[in-house]
C-alpha atoms as one frame of an Amber mdcrd trajectory, in Angstrom:
protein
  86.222 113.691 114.407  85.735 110.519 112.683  88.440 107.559 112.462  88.851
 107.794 109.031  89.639 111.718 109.164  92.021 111.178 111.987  93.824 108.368
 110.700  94.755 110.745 107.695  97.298 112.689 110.093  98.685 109.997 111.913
 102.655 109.952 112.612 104.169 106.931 112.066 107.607 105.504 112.661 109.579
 101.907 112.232 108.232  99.305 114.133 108.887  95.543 114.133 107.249  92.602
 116.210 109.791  91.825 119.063 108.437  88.649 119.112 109.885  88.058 115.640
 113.394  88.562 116.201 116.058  86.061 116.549 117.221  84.977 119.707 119.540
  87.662 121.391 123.091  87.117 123.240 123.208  87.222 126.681 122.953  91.061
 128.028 126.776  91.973 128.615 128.417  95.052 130.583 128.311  98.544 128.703
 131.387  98.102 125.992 133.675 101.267 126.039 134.980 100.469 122.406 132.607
  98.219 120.614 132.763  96.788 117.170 131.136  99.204 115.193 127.825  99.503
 114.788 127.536  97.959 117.869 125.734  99.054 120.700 127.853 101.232 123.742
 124.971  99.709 125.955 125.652  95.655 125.154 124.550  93.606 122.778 120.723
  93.320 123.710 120.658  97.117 122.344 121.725  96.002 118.381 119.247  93.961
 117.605 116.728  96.579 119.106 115.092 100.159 117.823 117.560 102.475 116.829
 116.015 105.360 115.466 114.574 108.145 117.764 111.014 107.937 118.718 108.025
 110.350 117.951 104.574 111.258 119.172 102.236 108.872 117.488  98.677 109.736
 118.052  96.188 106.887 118.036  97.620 104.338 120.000  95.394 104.485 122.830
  94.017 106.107 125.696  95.618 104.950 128.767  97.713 106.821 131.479 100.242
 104.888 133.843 101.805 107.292 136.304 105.743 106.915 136.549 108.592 108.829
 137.576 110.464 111.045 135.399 112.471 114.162 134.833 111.610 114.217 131.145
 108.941 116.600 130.836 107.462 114.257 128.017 108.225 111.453 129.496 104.784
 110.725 131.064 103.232 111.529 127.605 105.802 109.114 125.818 105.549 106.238
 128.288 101.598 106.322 128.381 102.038 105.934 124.430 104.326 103.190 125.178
 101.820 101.689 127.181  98.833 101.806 124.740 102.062  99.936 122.385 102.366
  97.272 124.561  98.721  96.770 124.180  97.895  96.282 120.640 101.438  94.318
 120.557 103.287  96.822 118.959 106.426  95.457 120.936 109.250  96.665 118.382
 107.710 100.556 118.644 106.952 100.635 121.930 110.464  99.412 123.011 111.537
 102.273 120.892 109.433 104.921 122.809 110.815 103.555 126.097 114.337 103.868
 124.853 113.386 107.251 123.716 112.617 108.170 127.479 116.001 106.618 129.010
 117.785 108.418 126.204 116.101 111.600 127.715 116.247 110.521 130.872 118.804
 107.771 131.919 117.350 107.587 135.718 113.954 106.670 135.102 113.468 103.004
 136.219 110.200 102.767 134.431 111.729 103.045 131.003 113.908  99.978 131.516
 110.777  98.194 132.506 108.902  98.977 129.637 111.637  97.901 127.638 111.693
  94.492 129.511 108.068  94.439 128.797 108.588  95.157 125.080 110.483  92.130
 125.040 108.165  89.884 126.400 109.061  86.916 124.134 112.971  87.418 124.370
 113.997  86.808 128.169 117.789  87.185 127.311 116.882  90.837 126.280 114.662
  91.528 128.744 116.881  90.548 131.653 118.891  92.938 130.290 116.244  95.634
 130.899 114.816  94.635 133.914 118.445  94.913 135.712 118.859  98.276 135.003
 115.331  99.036 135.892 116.556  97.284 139.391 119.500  99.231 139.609 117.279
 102.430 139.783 114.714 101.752 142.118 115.689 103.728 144.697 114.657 106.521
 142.145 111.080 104.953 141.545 108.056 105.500 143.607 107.038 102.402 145.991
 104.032 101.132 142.611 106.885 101.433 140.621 109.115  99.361 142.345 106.357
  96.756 142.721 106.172  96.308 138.960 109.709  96.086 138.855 109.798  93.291
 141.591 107.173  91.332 140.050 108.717  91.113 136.678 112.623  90.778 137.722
 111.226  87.378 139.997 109.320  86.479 136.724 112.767  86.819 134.583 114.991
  85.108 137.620 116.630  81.588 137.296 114.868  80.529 139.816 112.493  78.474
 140.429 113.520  76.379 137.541 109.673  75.503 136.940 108.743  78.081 134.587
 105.022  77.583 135.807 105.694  78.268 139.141 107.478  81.871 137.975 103.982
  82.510 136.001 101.627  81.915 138.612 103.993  84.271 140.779 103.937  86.863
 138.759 100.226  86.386 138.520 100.272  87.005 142.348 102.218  89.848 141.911
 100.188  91.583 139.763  97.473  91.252 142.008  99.002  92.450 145.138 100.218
  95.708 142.913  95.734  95.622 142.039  95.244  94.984 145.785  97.358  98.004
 147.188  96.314 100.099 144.694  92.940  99.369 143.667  92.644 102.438 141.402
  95.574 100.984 139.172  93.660 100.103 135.524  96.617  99.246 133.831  97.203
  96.547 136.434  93.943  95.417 135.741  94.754  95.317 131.715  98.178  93.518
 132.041  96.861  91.268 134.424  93.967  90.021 132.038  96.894  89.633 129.228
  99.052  87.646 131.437  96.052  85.172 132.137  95.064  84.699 128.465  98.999
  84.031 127.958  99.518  81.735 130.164  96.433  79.616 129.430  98.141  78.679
 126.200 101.045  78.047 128.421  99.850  75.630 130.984  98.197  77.336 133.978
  94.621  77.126 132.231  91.899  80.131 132.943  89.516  78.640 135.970  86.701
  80.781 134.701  86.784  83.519 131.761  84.125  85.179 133.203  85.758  86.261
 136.214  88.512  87.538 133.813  85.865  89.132 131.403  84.311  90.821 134.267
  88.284  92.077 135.801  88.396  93.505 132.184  84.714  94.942 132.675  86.207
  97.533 135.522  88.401  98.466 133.277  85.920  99.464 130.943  83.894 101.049
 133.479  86.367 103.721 134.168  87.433 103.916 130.269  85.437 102.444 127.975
  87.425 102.470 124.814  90.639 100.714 126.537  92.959  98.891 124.631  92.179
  96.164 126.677  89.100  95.281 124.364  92.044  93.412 122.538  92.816  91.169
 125.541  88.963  90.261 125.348  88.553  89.306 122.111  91.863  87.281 122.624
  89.693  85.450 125.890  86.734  84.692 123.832  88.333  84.087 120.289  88.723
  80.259 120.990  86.097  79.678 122.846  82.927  81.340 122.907  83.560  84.558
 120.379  80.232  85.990 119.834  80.601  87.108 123.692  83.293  89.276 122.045
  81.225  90.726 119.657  80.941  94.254 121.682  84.608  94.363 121.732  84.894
  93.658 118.015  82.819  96.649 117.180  84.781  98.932 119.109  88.754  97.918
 119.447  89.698  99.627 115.731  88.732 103.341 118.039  90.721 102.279 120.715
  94.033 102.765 118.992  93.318 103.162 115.357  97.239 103.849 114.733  98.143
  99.868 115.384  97.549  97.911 112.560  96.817  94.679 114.942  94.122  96.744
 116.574  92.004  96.190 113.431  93.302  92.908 112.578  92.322  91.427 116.058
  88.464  92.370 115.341  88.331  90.488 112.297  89.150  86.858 114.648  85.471
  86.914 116.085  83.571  87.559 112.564  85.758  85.069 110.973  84.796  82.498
 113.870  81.353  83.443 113.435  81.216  82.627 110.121  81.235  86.273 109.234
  83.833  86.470 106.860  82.652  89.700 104.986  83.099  91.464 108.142  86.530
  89.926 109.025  87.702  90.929 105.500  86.708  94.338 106.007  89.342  94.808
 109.125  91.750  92.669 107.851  91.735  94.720 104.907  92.433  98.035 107.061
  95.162  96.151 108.982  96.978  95.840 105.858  96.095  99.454 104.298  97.246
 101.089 107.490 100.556  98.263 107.710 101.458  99.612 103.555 101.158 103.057
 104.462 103.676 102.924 107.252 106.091 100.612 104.859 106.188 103.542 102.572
 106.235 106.139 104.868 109.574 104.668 106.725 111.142 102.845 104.434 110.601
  99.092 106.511 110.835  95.418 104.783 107.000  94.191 104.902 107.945  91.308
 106.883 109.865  93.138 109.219 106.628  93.649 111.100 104.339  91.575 113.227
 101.508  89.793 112.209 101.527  91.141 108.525 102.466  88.456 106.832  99.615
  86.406 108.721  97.039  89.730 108.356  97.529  89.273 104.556  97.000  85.650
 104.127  93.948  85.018 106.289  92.674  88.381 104.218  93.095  85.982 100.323
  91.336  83.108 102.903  88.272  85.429 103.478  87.939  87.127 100.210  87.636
  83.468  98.663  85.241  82.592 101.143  83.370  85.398  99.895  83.870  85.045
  96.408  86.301  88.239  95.565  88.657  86.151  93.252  90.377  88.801  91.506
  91.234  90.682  94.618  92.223  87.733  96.157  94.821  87.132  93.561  95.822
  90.569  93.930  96.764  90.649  97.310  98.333  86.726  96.972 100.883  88.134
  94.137 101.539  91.337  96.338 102.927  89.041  98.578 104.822  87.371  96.562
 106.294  90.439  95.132 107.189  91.568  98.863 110.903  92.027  99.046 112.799
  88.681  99.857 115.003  88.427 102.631 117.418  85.822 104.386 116.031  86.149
 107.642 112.562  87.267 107.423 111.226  86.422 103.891 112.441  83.477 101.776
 110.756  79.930 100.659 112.669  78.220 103.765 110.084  80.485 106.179 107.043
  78.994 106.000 105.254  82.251 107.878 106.271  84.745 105.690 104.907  86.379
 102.453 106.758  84.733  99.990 106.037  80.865 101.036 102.011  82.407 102.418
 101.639  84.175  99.261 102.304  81.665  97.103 100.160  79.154  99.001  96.925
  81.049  98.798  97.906  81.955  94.958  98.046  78.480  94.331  94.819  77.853
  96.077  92.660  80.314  94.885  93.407  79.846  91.409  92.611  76.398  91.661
  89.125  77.131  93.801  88.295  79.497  90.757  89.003  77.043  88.121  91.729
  79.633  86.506  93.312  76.912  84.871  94.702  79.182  81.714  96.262  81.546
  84.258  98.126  78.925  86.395  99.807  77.969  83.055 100.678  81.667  82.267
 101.893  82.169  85.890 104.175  79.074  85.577 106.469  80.869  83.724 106.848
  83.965  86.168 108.174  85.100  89.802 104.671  83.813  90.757 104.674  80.405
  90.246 108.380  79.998  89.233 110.612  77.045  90.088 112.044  76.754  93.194
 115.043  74.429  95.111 112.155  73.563  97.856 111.235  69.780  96.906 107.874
  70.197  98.531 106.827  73.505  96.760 108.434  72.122  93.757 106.192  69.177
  93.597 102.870  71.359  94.628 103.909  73.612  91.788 104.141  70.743  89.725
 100.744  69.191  91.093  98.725  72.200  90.088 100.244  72.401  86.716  98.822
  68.812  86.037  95.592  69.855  87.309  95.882  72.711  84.877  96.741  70.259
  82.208  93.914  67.444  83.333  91.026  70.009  83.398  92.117  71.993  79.561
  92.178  68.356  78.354  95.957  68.158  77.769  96.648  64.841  78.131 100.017
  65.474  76.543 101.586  67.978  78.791  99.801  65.975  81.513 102.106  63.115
  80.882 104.991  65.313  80.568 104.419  66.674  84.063 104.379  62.829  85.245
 107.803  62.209  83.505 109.139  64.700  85.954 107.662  64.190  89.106 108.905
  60.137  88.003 112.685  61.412  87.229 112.309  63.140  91.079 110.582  59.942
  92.484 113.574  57.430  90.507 116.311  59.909  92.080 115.420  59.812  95.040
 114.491  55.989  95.134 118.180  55.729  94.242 119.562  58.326  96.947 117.328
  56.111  99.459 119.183  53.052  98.049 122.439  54.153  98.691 122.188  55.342
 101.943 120.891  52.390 103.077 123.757  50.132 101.238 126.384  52.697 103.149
 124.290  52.422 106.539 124.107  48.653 106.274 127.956  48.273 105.280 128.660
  50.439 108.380 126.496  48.089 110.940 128.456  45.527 109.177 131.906  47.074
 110.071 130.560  47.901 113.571 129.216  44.270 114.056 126.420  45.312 114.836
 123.263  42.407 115.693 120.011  42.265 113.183 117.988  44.661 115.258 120.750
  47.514 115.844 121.556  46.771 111.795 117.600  46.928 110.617 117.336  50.037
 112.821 120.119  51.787 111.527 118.879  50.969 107.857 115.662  52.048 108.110
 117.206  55.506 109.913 118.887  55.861 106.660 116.199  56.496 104.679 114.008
  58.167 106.416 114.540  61.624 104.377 113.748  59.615 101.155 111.060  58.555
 102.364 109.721  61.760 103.860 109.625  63.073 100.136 108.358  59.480  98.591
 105.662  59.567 100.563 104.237  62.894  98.849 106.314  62.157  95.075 104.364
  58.925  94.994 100.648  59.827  95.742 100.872  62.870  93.082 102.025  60.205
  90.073  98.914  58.815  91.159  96.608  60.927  91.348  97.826  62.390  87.555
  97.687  58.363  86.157  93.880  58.599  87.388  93.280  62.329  85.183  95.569
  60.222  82.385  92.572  57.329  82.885  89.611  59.614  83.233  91.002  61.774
  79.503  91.235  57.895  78.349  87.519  57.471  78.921  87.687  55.925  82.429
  85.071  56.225  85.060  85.828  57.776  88.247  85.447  55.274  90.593  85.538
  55.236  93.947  89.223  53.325  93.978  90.201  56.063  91.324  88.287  58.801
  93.766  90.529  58.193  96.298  93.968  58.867  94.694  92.639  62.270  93.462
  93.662  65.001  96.847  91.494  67.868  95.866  88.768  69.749  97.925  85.101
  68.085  98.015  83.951  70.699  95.863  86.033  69.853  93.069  85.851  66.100
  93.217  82.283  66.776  93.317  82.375  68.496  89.866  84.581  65.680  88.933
  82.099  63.085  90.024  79.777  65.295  88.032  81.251  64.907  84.622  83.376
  61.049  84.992  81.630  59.129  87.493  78.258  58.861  89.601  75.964  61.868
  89.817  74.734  61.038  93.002  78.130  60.848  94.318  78.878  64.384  93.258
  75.549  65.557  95.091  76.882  63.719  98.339  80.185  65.256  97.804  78.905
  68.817  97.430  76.675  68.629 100.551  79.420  67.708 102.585  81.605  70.483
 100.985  78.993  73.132 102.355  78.262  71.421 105.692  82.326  72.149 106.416
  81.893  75.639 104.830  79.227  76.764 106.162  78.644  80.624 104.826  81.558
  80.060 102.438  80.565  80.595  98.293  82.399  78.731  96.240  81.102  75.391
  97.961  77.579  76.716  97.573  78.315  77.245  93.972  79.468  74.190  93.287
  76.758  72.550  95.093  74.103  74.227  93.313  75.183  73.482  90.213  75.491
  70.197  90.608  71.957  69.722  91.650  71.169  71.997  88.521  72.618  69.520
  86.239  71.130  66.560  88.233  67.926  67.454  87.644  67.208  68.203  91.074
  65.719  72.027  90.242  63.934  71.984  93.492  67.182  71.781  95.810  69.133
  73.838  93.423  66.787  76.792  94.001  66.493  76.306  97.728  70.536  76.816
  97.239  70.706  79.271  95.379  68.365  81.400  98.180  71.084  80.388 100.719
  73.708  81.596  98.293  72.154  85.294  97.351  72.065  86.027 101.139  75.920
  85.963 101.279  76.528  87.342  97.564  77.209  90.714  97.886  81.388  90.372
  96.972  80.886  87.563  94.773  82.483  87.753  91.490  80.068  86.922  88.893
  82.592  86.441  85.881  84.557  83.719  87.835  83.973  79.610  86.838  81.804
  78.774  89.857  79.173  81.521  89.737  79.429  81.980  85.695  78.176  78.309
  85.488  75.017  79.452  87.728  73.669  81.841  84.932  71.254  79.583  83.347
  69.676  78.905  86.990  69.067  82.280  88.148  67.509  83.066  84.027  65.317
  80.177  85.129  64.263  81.748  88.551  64.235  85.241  86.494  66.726  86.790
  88.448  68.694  89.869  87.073  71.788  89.452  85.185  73.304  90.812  88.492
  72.074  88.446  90.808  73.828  89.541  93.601  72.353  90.587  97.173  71.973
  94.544  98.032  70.896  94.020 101.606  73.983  95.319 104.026  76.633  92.939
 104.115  77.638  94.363 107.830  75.550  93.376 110.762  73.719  95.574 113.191
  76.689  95.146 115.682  79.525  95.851 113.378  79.854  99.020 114.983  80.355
 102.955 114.154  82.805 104.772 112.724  84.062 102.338 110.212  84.674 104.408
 106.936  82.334 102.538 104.053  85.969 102.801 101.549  88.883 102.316 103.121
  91.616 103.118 100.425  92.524 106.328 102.020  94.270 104.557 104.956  96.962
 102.974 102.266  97.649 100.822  99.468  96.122  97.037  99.374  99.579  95.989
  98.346 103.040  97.137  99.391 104.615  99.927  97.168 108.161 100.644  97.435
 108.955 104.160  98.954 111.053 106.886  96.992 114.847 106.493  97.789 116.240
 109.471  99.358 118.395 112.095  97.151 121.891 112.355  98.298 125.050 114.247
  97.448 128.356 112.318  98.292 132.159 113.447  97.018 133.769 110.723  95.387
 137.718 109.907  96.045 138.326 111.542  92.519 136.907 114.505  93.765 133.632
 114.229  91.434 130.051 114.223  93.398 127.182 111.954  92.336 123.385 112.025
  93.342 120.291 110.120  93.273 119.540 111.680  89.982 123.131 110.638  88.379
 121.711 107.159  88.361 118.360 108.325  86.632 117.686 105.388  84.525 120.040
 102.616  86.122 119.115 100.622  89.215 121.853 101.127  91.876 123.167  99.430
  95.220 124.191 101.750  97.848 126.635  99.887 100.060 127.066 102.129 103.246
 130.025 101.203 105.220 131.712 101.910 108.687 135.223 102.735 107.209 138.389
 100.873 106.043 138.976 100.646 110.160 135.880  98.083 109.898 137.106  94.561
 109.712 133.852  93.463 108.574 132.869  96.144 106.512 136.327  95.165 104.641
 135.223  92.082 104.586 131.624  92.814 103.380 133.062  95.009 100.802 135.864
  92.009  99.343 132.387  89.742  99.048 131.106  92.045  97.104 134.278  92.103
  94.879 134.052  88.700  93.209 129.923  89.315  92.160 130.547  93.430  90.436
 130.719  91.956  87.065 127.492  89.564  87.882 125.330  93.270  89.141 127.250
  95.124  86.252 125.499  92.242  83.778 122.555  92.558  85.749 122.612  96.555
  84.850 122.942  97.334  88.748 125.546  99.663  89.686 127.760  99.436  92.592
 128.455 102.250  95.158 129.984 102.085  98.860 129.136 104.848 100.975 131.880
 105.411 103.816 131.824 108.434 107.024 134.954 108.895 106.489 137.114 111.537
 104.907 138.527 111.600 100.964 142.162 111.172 101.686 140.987 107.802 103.895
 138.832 105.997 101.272 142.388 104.926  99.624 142.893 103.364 102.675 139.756
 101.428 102.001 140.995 100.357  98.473 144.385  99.010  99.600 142.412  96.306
 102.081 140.932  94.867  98.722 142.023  91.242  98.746 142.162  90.618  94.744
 144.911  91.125  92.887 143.635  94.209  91.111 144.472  95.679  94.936 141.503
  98.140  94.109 137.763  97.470  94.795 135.962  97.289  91.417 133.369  99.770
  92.367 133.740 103.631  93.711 133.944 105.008  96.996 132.237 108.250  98.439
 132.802 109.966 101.386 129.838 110.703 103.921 131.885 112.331 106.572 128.529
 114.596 108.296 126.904 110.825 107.842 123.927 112.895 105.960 123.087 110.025
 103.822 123.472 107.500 106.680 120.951 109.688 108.188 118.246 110.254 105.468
 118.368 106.362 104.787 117.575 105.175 108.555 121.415 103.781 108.574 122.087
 105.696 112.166 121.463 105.156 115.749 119.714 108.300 116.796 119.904 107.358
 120.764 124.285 106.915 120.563 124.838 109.239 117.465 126.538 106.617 115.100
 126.449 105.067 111.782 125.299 101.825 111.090 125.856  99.321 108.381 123.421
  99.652 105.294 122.829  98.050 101.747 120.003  99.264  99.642 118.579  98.572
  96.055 117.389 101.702  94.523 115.595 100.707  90.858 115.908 102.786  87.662
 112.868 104.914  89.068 114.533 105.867  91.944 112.368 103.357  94.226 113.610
 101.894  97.441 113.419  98.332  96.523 115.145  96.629  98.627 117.162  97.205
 102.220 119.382  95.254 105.427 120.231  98.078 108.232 122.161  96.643 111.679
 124.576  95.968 113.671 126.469  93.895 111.286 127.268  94.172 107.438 124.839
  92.255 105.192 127.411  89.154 103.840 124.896  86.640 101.756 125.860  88.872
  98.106 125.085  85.712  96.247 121.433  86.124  97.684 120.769  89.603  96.576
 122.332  89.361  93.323 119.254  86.575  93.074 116.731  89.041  94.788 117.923
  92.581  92.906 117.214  90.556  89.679 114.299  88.850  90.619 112.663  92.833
  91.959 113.994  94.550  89.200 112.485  92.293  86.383 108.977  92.640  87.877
């Protein structure tokens, strides 16, 4: 069957990048009576999966014998495996705690869950204990996995390196006694490429390449084609061109899987090719949002996926589709921990970045004006996005000939710049006064001064450079030259100073200029673009058509209505070209590899779409029941609680208190959600800390915890509740969602974020 027909009946379930998470608390002994919400097993197990595990097919062919009385277990802990591989830490930790859950003596699904959380020691010593403290239950391979990585976690040695290159050892003596062991083989070419980056540096990638090799030899669609692309990627990629073709069949259920393939064709200059699985990373990534109900960002490498995905498709000259995907993200559901302008990997701050960018590489200078005044472009409290919102606007301004709203822009980057000249000022006066008071000499005094304002001048040093690069468009509008003193205030891409050079200053600067633009982007359009046209309009017809071969080769996405291929019109009439210029030879290359659907739309959306919210049925304390449908129309926050027995679900619920009437302006209704029966709710009501003693929003009982259930708000493996908030909009979409150990407390923030979703 091919990969396109399976992926169509692939189970999914939550996943999240381990490797994301915040830190974790130290592992602590099993708590008889813990806060709730928490964790029976210790802290390390709230922060972790908490929803039962299913079968997932696709996520590799592997088999590591272990130890179990499950009679799945084998099945679930070779899928765990294949998870580990294509870094699906979050799910596979999930599948492992499915097996303990099932069956609490197997050693081997500690140590997968140690493994999971490869990039959180304080979790995975955790793990790897009680993987220790069942060894006696493990077979002799077993417990020599279990060794290696409880020495790897120890205290000691203090030198971390040392504790790598044992484990390294390890590894091999488990390959050395049993010789037969592939997924020894596998981890052991992961841990190499790891550590390299972590300073025990690979003697020779060959001799890793060719330990991967015999794993290959006995199955040749391993996961482990992921760990070669990884060796190569840096270094010498087109060696990992076989790999590329072939890792999306090796577990076409993990969204990295086809992700990782699209690192050696965008090294290679290949960026059609990289597009195309970085593309199907983020279908497959959207479909599994929908499907169970998970925060984009919650999940690894999407964020990262998507981004490098608007890089290619302007490298390849896709500019509407590129804008697409950069507003998608943007539109991604915000979040105080995952997703918010502070995060600089994330889809908001990414999303905006590459909006800004491509807009500016397509010359849409009507649409950044337009997108000032949304979500997309909007202010923000970041000084530094503030100022490169600000920066393109001018640009905007400069290149529509608005000299007037140019100026205006100045006026307020100056008003930032004077304020902050002024903070600087003060700071320094109060620092200097101090040294004075402190008697401190000339040198401790000057030091202390200059410490002072070193913030200020953090931000001066970008405020200052943008007023003067906007007084040069202010001079060039005036009838100015661009010079090569005026050149160098301007920060903009070669390309576009080129085009500037072009129509203010010296023509054969702008030719100069555009060469060097597509020596650095070598098989990239836009550059090309530019480039030819400026030879065009030099006169140089010769060049321009030797160009514009060079160009049609790598044409086949370009976008002929956008500014730099529009302007090239009037050179391919000349060369008597079609009015769609545009290559039809095969954009994919002879190694691309098979079964690689031509469309890939069936494996999910290009952008995230909120899933339906569940229906529910909940009794209120007045005895009257309400349902998803009794909101039909109004947007809605679901606010599930632990009971009145909850000191910080009270506590949640009296922060919500103060902010009803700001979500009743906002249209949003109001509803907490308790497992706990009618006559108790009251109870609830009489912890409300204002002096209406009553909260001013209903409660509803969930005593069966259906609801908690149906919206993921329940830890399967213990059989509890867990604390819950959701935004459902006026179409019954799941907009918005915290589940966890712990009640979400920052209300302020998604008062901001419900009206920010609900207005799109």
């Amino acid at each position: 069957m091919l990969i396109a027909e399976k992926l169509r009946f692939f189970s999914f379930s939550i996943f999240i990048c381990a490797g994301a998470l915040s830190s974790y608390a130290e592992e602590k002994k099993e708590d008889s009576n813990p806060a709730p919400g928490h964790s029976h097993s210790g802290e390390s197990f709230n922060e972790g999966p908490r929803q039962s595990a299913v079968k997932v097919d696709g996520t590799g062919d592997v088999h590591f014998p272990i130890t179990t009385k499950w009679s799945r277990g084998q099945q679930m802990f070779d899928q765990g495996i294949g998870q580990l591989h294509g870094f699906w830490f979050y799910e596979a930790e999930r599948t492992f705690r499915q097996i303990a859950a099932e069956d609490p003596d197997c050693a081997m699904a500690y140590w997968g869950m140690a493994m999971a959380n490869w990039e959180n020691s304080k979790r995975a010593k955790g793990f790897i204990s009680k993987a220790s403290e069942r060894k006696d239950k493990a077979s002799e391979r077993e417990r020599l996995y279990i060794n290696a990585q409880e020495a790897y976690l120890a205290d000691e040695p203090k030198d971390i390196k040392k504790r790598r290159q044992k484990l390294i050892e390890d590894i091999e003596n488990i390959i050395h006694e049993f010789p037969d062991d592939v997924e020894a083989k596998a981890i052991l070419a992961v841990r190499l490429w790891q550590f390299s980056r972590q300073g025990i540096p690979i003697g020779s990638r060959e001799s890793v390449d060719a330990l991967m090799q015999q794993v290959f030899e006995k199955n040749p669609l391993h996961p482990a084609h992921h760990f070669r692309i990884h060796l190569w990627d840096g270094k010498k990629p087109k060696r990992a061109l076989s790999s590329a073709a072939v890792l999306h069949r090796t577990a076409p259920a993990i969204a990295h899987m086809w992700h990782m393939s699209g690192h050696i064709y965008d090294k290679l200059k290949r960026y059609a090719e990289s597009a195309y699985h970085q593309e199907a990373s983020a279908r497959i990534d959207h479909a599994k949002q929908a499907g169970f109900k998970v925060l984009p960002d919650t999940i690894h490498n999407y964020a990262h996926n998507n981004e490098w995905l608007v890089r290619n498709w302007n490298h390849v000259g896709r500019a509407d589709d590129a804008i697409i995907l950069a507003k998608g993200l943007i539109d991604n559901p915000q979040h105080p921990r995952i997703n918010h302008f502070g995060k600089v990997y994330c889809s908001v701050s990414l999303g905006r970045k590459r909006l800004s960018e491509t807009l500016e590489r397509f010359e849409k200078w009507n649409e950044i004006l337009l997108l000032s005044e949304t979500h997309y472009l909007e202010p923000t409290q970041n000084e530094r996005l503030q100022l490169d919102r600000l920066l393109l606007i001018s640009r905007a301004h400069f290149e529509l000939g608005d000299k007037d709203s140019l100026i205006a822009v100045s006026n307020q980057i100056k008003e930032r710049v004077n304020k902050e000249e002024e903070l600087k000022k003060k700071k320094q006066d109060e620092a200097r006064q101090k040294a004075e008071k402190e008697k401190k000499n000339k040198e401790e005094t000057d030091k202390m001064v200059k410490e002072a304002g070193k913030a200020s001048d953090g931000k001066l040093n970008y405020l200052r450079p943008a007023i003067n690069e906007i007084n040069v468009c202010i001079e060039l509008l005036d009838g100015q030259k661009l010079n090569e003193d005026r050149a160098k205030k301007i920060k903009r891409k070669k390309s576009s100073l080129a085009i500037l050079h072009l129509k203010y200053g010296d023509p054969n600067k702008a030719k100069e200029l555009s060469e060097q633009a597509v020596n650095e982007n070598q098989n990239r359009t836009v550059p090309l673009a530019v480039r030819i046209n400026v030879l065009e309009e030099t006169g140089d017809q010769a060049s321009a058509t030797a160009e514009f071969s060079k160009l049609e080769k790598i044409s086949s996405h370009v976008q002929l209505d956008a500014e730099p291929f529009a302007r090239l019109m009037p050179v391919a009439k000349r060369l008597g070209k079609p009015e769609d210029w545009r290559t039809k030879a095969a954009w994919r290359g002879q190694d691309f590899g098979s079964e690689k659907p031509q469309d890939l739309n069936h494996l999910g959306p290009l952008v995230y779409e909120p899933p339906r919210a569940p229906d529910f049925d909940l009794l209120g304390e007045d005895g009257s029941r309400i349902s998803l449908e009794s909101f039909s129309g109004k947007p809605v926050i679901l606010i599930f609680y632990l009971g009145h027995n909850c000191e910080h679900c009270v506590e949640q619920l009296n922060n919500f208190a103060p902010l009803a009437s700001g979500f009743k302006e906002a249209g949003i209704e109001l509803v907490a959600i308790g497992p706990e029966p009618l006559a108790e709710l009251a109870k609830a009501h009489d912890l409300c800390a204002s002096d209406e003693k009553r909260f001013p929003f209903p409660l509803f009982s969930d005593l069966e915890s259906g609801s908690f259930k149906d919206y993921r708000a329940y830890d399967d493996f213990e059989d509890m509740p867990l604390h819950g908030v959701f935004l459902i909009d006026q179409k019954g979409l799941l907009r918005w969602m915290d589940v966890g150990a712990e009640p979400f407390q920052d209300i302020s923030f998604l008062l901001r974020e419900s009206k920010r979703l609900l207005s799109m």
